[in-house]
CSV table of C-alpha atoms in Angstrom, one decimal:
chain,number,residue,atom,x,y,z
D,135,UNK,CA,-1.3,-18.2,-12.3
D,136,UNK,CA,-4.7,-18.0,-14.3
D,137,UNK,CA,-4.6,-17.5,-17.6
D,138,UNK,CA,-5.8,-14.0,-18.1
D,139,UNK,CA,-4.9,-10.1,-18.2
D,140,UNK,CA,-6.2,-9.4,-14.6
D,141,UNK,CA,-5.5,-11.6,-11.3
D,142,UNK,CA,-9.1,-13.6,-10.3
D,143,UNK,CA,-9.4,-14.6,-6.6
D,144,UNK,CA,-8.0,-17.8,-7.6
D,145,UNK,CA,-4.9,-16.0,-7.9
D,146,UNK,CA,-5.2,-14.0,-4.4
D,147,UNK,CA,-5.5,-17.3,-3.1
D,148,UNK,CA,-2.5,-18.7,-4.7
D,149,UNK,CA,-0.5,-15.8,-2.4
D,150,UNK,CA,-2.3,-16.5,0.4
D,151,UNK,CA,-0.7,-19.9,0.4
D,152,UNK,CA,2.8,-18.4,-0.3
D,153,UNK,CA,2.6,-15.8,2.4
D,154,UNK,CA,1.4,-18.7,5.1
D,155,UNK,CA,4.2,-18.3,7.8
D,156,UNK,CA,5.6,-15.4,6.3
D,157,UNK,CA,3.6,-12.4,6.4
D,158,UNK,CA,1.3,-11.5,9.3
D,159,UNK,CA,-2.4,-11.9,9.5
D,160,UNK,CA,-2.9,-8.7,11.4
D,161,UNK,CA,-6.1,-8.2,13.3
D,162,UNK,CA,-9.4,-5.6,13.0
D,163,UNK,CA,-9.0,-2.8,15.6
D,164,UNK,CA,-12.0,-1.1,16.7
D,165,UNK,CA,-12.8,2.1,19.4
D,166,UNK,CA,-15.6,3.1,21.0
D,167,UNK,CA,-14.0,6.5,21.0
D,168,UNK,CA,-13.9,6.6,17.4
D,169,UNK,CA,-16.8,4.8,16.7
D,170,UNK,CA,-18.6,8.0,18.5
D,171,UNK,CA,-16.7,10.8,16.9
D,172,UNK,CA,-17.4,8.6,13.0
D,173,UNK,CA,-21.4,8.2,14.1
D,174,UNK,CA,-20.4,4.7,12.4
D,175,UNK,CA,-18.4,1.5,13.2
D,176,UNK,CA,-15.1,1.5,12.0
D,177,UNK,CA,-12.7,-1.5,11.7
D,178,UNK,CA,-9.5,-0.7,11.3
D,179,UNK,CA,-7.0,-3.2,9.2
D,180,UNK,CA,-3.1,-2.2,11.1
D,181,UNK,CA,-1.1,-3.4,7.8
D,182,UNK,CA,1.9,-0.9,10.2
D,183,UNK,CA,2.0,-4.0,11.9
D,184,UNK,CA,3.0,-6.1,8.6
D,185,UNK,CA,6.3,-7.3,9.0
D,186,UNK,CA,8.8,-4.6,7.4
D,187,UNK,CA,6.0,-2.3,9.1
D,188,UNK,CA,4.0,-1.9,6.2
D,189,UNK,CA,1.5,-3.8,3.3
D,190,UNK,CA,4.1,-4.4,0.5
D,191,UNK,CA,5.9,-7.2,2.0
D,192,UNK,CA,2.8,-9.3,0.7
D,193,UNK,CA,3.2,-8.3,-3.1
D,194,UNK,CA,6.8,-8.2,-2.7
D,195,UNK,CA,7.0,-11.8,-1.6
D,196,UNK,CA,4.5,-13.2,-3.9
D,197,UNK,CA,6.3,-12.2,-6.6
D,198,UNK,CA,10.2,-12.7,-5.0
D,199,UNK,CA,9.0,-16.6,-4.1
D,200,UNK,CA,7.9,-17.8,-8.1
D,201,UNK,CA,11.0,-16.6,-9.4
D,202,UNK,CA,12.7,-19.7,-10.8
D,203,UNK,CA,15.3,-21.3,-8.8
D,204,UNK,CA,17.7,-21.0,-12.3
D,205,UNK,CA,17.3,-17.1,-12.3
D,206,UNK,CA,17.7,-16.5,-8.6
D,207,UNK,CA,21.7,-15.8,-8.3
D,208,UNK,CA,20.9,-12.6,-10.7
D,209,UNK,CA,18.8,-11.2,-7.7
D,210,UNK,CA,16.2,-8.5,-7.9
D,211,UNK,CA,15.7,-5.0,-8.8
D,212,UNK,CA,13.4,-2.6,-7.7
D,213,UNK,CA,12.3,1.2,-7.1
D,214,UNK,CA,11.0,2.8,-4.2
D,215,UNK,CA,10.4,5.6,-2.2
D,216,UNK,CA,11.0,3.5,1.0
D,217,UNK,CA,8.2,0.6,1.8
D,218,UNK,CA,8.3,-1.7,-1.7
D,219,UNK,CA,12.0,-1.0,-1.0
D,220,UNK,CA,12.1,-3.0,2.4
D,221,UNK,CA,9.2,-5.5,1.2
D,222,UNK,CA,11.7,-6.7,-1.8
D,223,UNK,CA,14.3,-6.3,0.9
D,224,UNK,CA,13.0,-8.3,3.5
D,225,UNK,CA,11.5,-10.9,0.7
D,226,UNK,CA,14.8,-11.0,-0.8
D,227,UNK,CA,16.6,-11.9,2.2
D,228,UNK,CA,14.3,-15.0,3.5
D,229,UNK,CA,14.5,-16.8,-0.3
D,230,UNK,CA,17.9,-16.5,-0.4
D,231,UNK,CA,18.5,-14.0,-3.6
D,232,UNK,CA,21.0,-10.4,-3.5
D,233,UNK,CA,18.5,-7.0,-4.4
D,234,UNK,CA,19.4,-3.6,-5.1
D,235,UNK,CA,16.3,-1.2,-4.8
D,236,UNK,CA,16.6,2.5,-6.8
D,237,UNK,CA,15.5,4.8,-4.1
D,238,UNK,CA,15.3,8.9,-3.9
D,239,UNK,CA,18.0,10.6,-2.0
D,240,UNK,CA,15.1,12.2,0.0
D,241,UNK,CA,13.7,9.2,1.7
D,242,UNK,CA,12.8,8.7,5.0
D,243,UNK,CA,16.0,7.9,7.0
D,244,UNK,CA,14.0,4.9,8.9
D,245,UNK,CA,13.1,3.4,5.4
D,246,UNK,CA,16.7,3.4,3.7
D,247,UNK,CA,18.5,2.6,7.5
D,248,UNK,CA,15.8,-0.3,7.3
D,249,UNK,CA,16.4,-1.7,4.0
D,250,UNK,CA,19.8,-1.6,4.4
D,251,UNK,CA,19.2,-3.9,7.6
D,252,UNK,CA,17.9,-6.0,4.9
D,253,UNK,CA,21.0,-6.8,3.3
D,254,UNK,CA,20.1,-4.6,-0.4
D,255,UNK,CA,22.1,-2.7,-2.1
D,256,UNK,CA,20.6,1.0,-2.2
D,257,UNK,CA,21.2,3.1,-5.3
D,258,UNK,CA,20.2,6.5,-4.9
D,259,UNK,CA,18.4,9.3,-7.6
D,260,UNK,CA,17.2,12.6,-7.5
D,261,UNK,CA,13.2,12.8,-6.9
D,262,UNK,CA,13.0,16.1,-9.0
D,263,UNK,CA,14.9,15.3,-11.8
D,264,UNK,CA,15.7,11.9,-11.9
D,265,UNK,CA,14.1,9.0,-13.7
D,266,UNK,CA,13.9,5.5,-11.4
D,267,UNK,CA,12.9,3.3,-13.9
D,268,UNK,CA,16.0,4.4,-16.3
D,269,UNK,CA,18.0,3.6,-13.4
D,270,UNK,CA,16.5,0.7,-12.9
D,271,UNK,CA,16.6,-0.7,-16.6
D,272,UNK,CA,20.4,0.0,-16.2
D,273,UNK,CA,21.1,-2.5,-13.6
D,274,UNK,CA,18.9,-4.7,-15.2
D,275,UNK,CA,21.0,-4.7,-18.1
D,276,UNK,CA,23.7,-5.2,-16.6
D,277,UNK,CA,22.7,-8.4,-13.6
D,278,UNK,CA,19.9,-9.5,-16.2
D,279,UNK,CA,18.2,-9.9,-12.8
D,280,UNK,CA,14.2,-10.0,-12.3
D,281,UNK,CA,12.2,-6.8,-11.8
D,282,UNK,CA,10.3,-6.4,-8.6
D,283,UNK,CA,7.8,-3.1,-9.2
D,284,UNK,CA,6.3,-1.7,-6.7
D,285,UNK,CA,2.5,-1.8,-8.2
D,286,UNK,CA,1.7,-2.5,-11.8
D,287,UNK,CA,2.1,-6.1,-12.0
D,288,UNK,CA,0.1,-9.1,-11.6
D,289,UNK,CA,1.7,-10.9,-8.6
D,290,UNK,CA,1.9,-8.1,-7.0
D,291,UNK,CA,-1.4,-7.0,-7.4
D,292,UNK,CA,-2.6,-10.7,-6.2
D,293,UNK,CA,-0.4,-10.8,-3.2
D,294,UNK,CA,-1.7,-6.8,-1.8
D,295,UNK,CA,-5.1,-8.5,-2.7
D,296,UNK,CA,-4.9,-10.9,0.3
D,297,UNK,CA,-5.5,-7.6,2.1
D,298,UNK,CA,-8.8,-8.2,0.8
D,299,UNK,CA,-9.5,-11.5,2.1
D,300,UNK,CA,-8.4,-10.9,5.4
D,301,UNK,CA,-10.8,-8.3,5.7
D,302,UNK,CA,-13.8,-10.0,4.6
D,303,UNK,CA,-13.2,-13.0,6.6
D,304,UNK,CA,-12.2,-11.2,9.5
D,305,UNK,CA,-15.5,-9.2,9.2
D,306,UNK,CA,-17.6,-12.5,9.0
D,307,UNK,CA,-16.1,-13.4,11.8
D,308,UNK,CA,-17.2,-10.4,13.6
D,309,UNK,CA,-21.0,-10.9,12.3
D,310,UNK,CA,-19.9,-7.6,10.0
D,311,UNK,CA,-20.6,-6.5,6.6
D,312,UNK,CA,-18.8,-4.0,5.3
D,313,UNK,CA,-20.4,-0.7,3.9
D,314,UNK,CA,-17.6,0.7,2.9
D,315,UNK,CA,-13.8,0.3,2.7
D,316,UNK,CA,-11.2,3.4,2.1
D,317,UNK,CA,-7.3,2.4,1.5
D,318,UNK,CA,-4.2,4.7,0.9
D,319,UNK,CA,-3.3,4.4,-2.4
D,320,UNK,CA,-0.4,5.8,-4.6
D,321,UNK,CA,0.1,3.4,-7.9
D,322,UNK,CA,-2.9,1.3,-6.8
D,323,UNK,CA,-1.6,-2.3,-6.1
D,324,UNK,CA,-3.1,-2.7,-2.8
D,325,UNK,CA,-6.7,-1.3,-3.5
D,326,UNK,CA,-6.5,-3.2,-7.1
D,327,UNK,CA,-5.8,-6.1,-4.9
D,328,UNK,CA,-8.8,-5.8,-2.5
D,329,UNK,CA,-11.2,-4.3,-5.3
D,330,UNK,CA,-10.7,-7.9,-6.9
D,331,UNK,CA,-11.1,-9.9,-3.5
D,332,UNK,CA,-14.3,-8.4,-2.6
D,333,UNK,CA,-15.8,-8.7,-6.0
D,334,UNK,CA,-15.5,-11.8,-5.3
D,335,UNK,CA,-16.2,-12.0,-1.3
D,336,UNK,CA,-19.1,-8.7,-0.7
D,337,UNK,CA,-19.1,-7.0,-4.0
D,338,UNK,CA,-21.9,-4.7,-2.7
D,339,UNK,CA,-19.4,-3.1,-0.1
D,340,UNK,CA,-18.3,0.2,-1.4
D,341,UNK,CA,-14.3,0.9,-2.2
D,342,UNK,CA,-12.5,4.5,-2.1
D,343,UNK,CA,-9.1,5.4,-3.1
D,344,UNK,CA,-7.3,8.1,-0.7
D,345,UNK,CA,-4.4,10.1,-1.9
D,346,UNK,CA,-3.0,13.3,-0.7
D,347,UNK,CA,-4.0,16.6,-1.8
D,348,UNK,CA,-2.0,17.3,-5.3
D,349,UNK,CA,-1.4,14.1,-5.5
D,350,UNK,CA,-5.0,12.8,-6.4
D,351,UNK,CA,-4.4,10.7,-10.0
D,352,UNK,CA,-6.6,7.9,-8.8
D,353,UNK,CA,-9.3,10.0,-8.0
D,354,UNK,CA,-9.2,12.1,-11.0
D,355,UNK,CA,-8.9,9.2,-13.2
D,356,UNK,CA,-11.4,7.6,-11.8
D,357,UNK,CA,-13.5,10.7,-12.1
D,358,UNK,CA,-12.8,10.7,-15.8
D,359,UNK,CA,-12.9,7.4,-17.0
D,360,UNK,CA,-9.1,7.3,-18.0
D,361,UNK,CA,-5.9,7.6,-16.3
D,362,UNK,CA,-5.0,11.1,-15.6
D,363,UNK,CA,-0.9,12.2,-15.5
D,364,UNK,CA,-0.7,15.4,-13.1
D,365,UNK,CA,1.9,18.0,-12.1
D,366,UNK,CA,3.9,17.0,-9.5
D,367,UNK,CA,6.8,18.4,-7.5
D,368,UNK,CA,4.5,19.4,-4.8
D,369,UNK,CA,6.0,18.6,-1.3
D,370,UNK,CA,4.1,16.6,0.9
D,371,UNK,CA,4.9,14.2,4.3
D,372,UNK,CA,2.8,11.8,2.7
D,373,UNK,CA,5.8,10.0,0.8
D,374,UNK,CA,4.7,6.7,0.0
D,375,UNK,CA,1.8,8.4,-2.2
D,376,UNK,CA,3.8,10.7,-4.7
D,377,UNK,CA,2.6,9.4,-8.1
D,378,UNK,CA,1.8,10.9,-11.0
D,379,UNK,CA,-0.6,8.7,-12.6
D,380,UNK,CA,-2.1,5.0,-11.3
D,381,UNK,CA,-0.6,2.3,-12.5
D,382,UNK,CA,-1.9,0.9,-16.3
D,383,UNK,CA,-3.1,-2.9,-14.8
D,384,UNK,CA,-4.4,-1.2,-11.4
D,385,UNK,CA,-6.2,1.0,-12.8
D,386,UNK,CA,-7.9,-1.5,-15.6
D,387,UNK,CA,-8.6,-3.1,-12.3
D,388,UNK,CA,-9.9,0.0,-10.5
D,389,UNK,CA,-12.0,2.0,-12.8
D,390,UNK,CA,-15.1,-0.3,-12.9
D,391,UNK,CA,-14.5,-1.4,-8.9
D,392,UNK,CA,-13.8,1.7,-6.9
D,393,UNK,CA,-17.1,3.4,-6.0
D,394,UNK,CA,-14.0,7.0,-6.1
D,395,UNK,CA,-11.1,8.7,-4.7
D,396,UNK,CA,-11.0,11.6,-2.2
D,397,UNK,CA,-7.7,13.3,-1.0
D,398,UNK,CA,-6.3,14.8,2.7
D,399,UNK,CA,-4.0,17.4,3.5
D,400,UNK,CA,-1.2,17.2,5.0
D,401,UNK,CA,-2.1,18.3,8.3
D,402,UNK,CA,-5.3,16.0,8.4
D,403,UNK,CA,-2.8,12.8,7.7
D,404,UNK,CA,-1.1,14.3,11.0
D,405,UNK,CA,-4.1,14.4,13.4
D,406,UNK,CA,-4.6,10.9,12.1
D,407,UNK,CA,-1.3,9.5,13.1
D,408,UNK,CA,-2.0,11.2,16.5
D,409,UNK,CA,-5.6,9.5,16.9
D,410,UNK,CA,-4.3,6.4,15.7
D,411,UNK,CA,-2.1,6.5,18.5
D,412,UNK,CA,-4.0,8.3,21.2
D,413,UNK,CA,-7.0,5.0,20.3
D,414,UNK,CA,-5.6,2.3,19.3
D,415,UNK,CA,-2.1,2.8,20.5
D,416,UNK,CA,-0.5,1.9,16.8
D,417,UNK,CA,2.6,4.1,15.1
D,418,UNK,CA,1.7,5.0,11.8
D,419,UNK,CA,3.5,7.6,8.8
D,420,UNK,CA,1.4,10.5,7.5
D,421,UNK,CA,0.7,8.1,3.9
D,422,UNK,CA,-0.4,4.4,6.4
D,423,UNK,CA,-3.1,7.2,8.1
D,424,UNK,CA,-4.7,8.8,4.8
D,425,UNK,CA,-7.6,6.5,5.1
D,426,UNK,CA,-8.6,7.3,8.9
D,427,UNK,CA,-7.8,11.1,7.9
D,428,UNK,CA,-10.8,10.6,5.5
D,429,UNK,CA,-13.0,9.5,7.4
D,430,UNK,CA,-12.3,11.7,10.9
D,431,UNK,CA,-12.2,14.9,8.3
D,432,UNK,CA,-15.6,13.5,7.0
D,433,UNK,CA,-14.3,12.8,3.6
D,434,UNK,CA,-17.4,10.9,2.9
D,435,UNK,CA,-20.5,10.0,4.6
D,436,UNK,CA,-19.8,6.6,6.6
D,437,UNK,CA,-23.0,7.7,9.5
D,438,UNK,CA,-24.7,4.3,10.4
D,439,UNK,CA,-22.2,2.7,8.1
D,440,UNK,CA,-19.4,-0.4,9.1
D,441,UNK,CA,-16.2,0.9,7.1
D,442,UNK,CA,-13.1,-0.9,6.7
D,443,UNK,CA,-9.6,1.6,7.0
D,444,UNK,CA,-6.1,0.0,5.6
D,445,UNK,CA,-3.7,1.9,7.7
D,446,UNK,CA,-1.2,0.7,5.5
D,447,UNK,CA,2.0,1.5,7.1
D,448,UNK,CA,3.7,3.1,10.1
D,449,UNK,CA,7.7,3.4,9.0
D,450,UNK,CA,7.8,7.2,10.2
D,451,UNK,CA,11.0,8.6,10.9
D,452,UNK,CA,10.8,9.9,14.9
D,453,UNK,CA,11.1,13.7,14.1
D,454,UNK,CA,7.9,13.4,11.7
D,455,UNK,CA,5.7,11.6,15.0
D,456,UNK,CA,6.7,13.5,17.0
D,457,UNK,CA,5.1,16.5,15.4
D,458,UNK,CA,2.1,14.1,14.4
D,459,UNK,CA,2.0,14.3,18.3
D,460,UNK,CA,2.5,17.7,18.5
D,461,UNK,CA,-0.5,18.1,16.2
């Protein structure tokens, strides 16, 4: 680890080498199709195809594999709405260490069957009124285990950032710069992650947040300067995104590397999962399609532009698709 308050690309590196034969290097996608309907080229980064189907397996591991060998019999502990939860699953299980993840009662059936598959140890809360951090500081308290969160921490943070480095490399490799690169983003580990990577690698390509509508805290805060705390309660299919406010680290690492945030509707992050499918023949959940949903509704301008979209995950429970398809 560097010495330091914020990860440096030494650090992202550092993961890399951890994730090698773990986590998947997964590929750019590209259509003609799309590349029409855009008036731009657009790579497309299929994190769905991550192994536990989504981006946080990276931080999740990262962070799971320096825990010393001494404190490993205590396990882990972590909250989740669903993808962290089968990351520090998943992580958990190949190291060799017991994990119990504090999940709402109203997650996706596919994400809590899945973690279960895992071998963790699910404790449920109420999403309204509940409080998943003072759940989780009780079973803390009483394994004296090792806290896994799901965004605001600094291997965390490095390992989402190999994200980053994939891109850029797979880009060179294409002869491509990017313009611009969108990412879903909730607490903000993953585009914290690749802001820091391509400051390193292209820091003239552009980065945006994406968030559902009422649930745009990145963007807002990033509008203002300081993190904003919103209402929430709002429902929404876009699951993995429900936050109130970004993350305290991410955000130090955001504000003065995202170029801003923009938000989708519901209904737009369904036509995405549809035209994800339809093109490039990938499953993804409403919050892994924000990013394209930004860019087919025209979010921003991307015309003449190469743009990188994170589809960042694609656990979608079947009834869900198959009204994406529906769409």
């Amino acid at each position: 680890m560097s010495v330091g308050l914020l990860p440096q690309i030494s650090d992202i590196e550092a993961a890399e080498g951890r994730l090698a034969g773990y986590a998947r290097v997964t590929p750019l996608l590209e259509s003609p199709r799309l590349n029409a309907l855009a008036d731009a080229r657009l790579l497309i980064k299929p994190e769905c195809l991550q192994r536990t189907g989504s981006f946080k397996f990276r931080g999740a591991f990262n962070k799971i594999a320096q825990i010393p060998e001494e404190r490993r019999a205590r396990g882990v502990v972590a909250f989740s709405s669903g993808n962290h939860a089968q990351g520090v699953g998943a992580a958990a299980e190949i190291i060799g260490l017991p994990a119990t993840i504090v999940m709402p009662s109203d997650a996706p059936a596919i994400k809590i069957e899945n973690t279960k598959n895992y071998g963790a140890k699910i404790v449920f809360y109420d999403r309204a009124d509940g409080n998943r951090v003072a759940v989780a500081e009780d079973i803390l308290a009483q394994t004296d285990g090792t806290l896994i969160p799901p965004y605001n921490d600094f291997d965390v943070i490095a390992g989402q950032g190999t994200i980053g480095l994939e891109l850029a490399r797979e880009a060179e490799a294409l002869e491509a710069s990017f313009d611009i690169v969108l990412g879903p983003s909730s607490g903000g580990g993953m585009m914290a992650g690749v802001a820091l990577a391509f400051a390193s690698w292209s820091p003239d390509t552009s980065l945006y947040s994406v968030e559902p509508n009422q649930y745009d805290d990145i963007a807002q805060s990033l509008a203002t300067g300081d993190r904003v705390i919103i209402e929430v309660g709002m429902p929404s299919l876009c699951d993995a995104l429900l936050l109130e406010t970004p993350g305290k680290l991410t955000f130090e690492i955001m504000k003065s590397r995202l170029a801003g945030g923009v938000s989708v509707s519901d209904e737009e992050a369904l036509a995405a999962v549809r035209v994800a499918f339809d093109e490039l023949k990938i499953v993804l959940e409403p919050s892994g399609a924000t990013a394209l949903a930004a860019v087919l509704q025209r979010k921003i301008d991307v015309r003449g532009k190469i743009v990188g979209i994170i589809c960042s995950g694609g656990n979608v429970d079947p009834d869900i698709f198959v009204r994406a398809l529906q769409s």
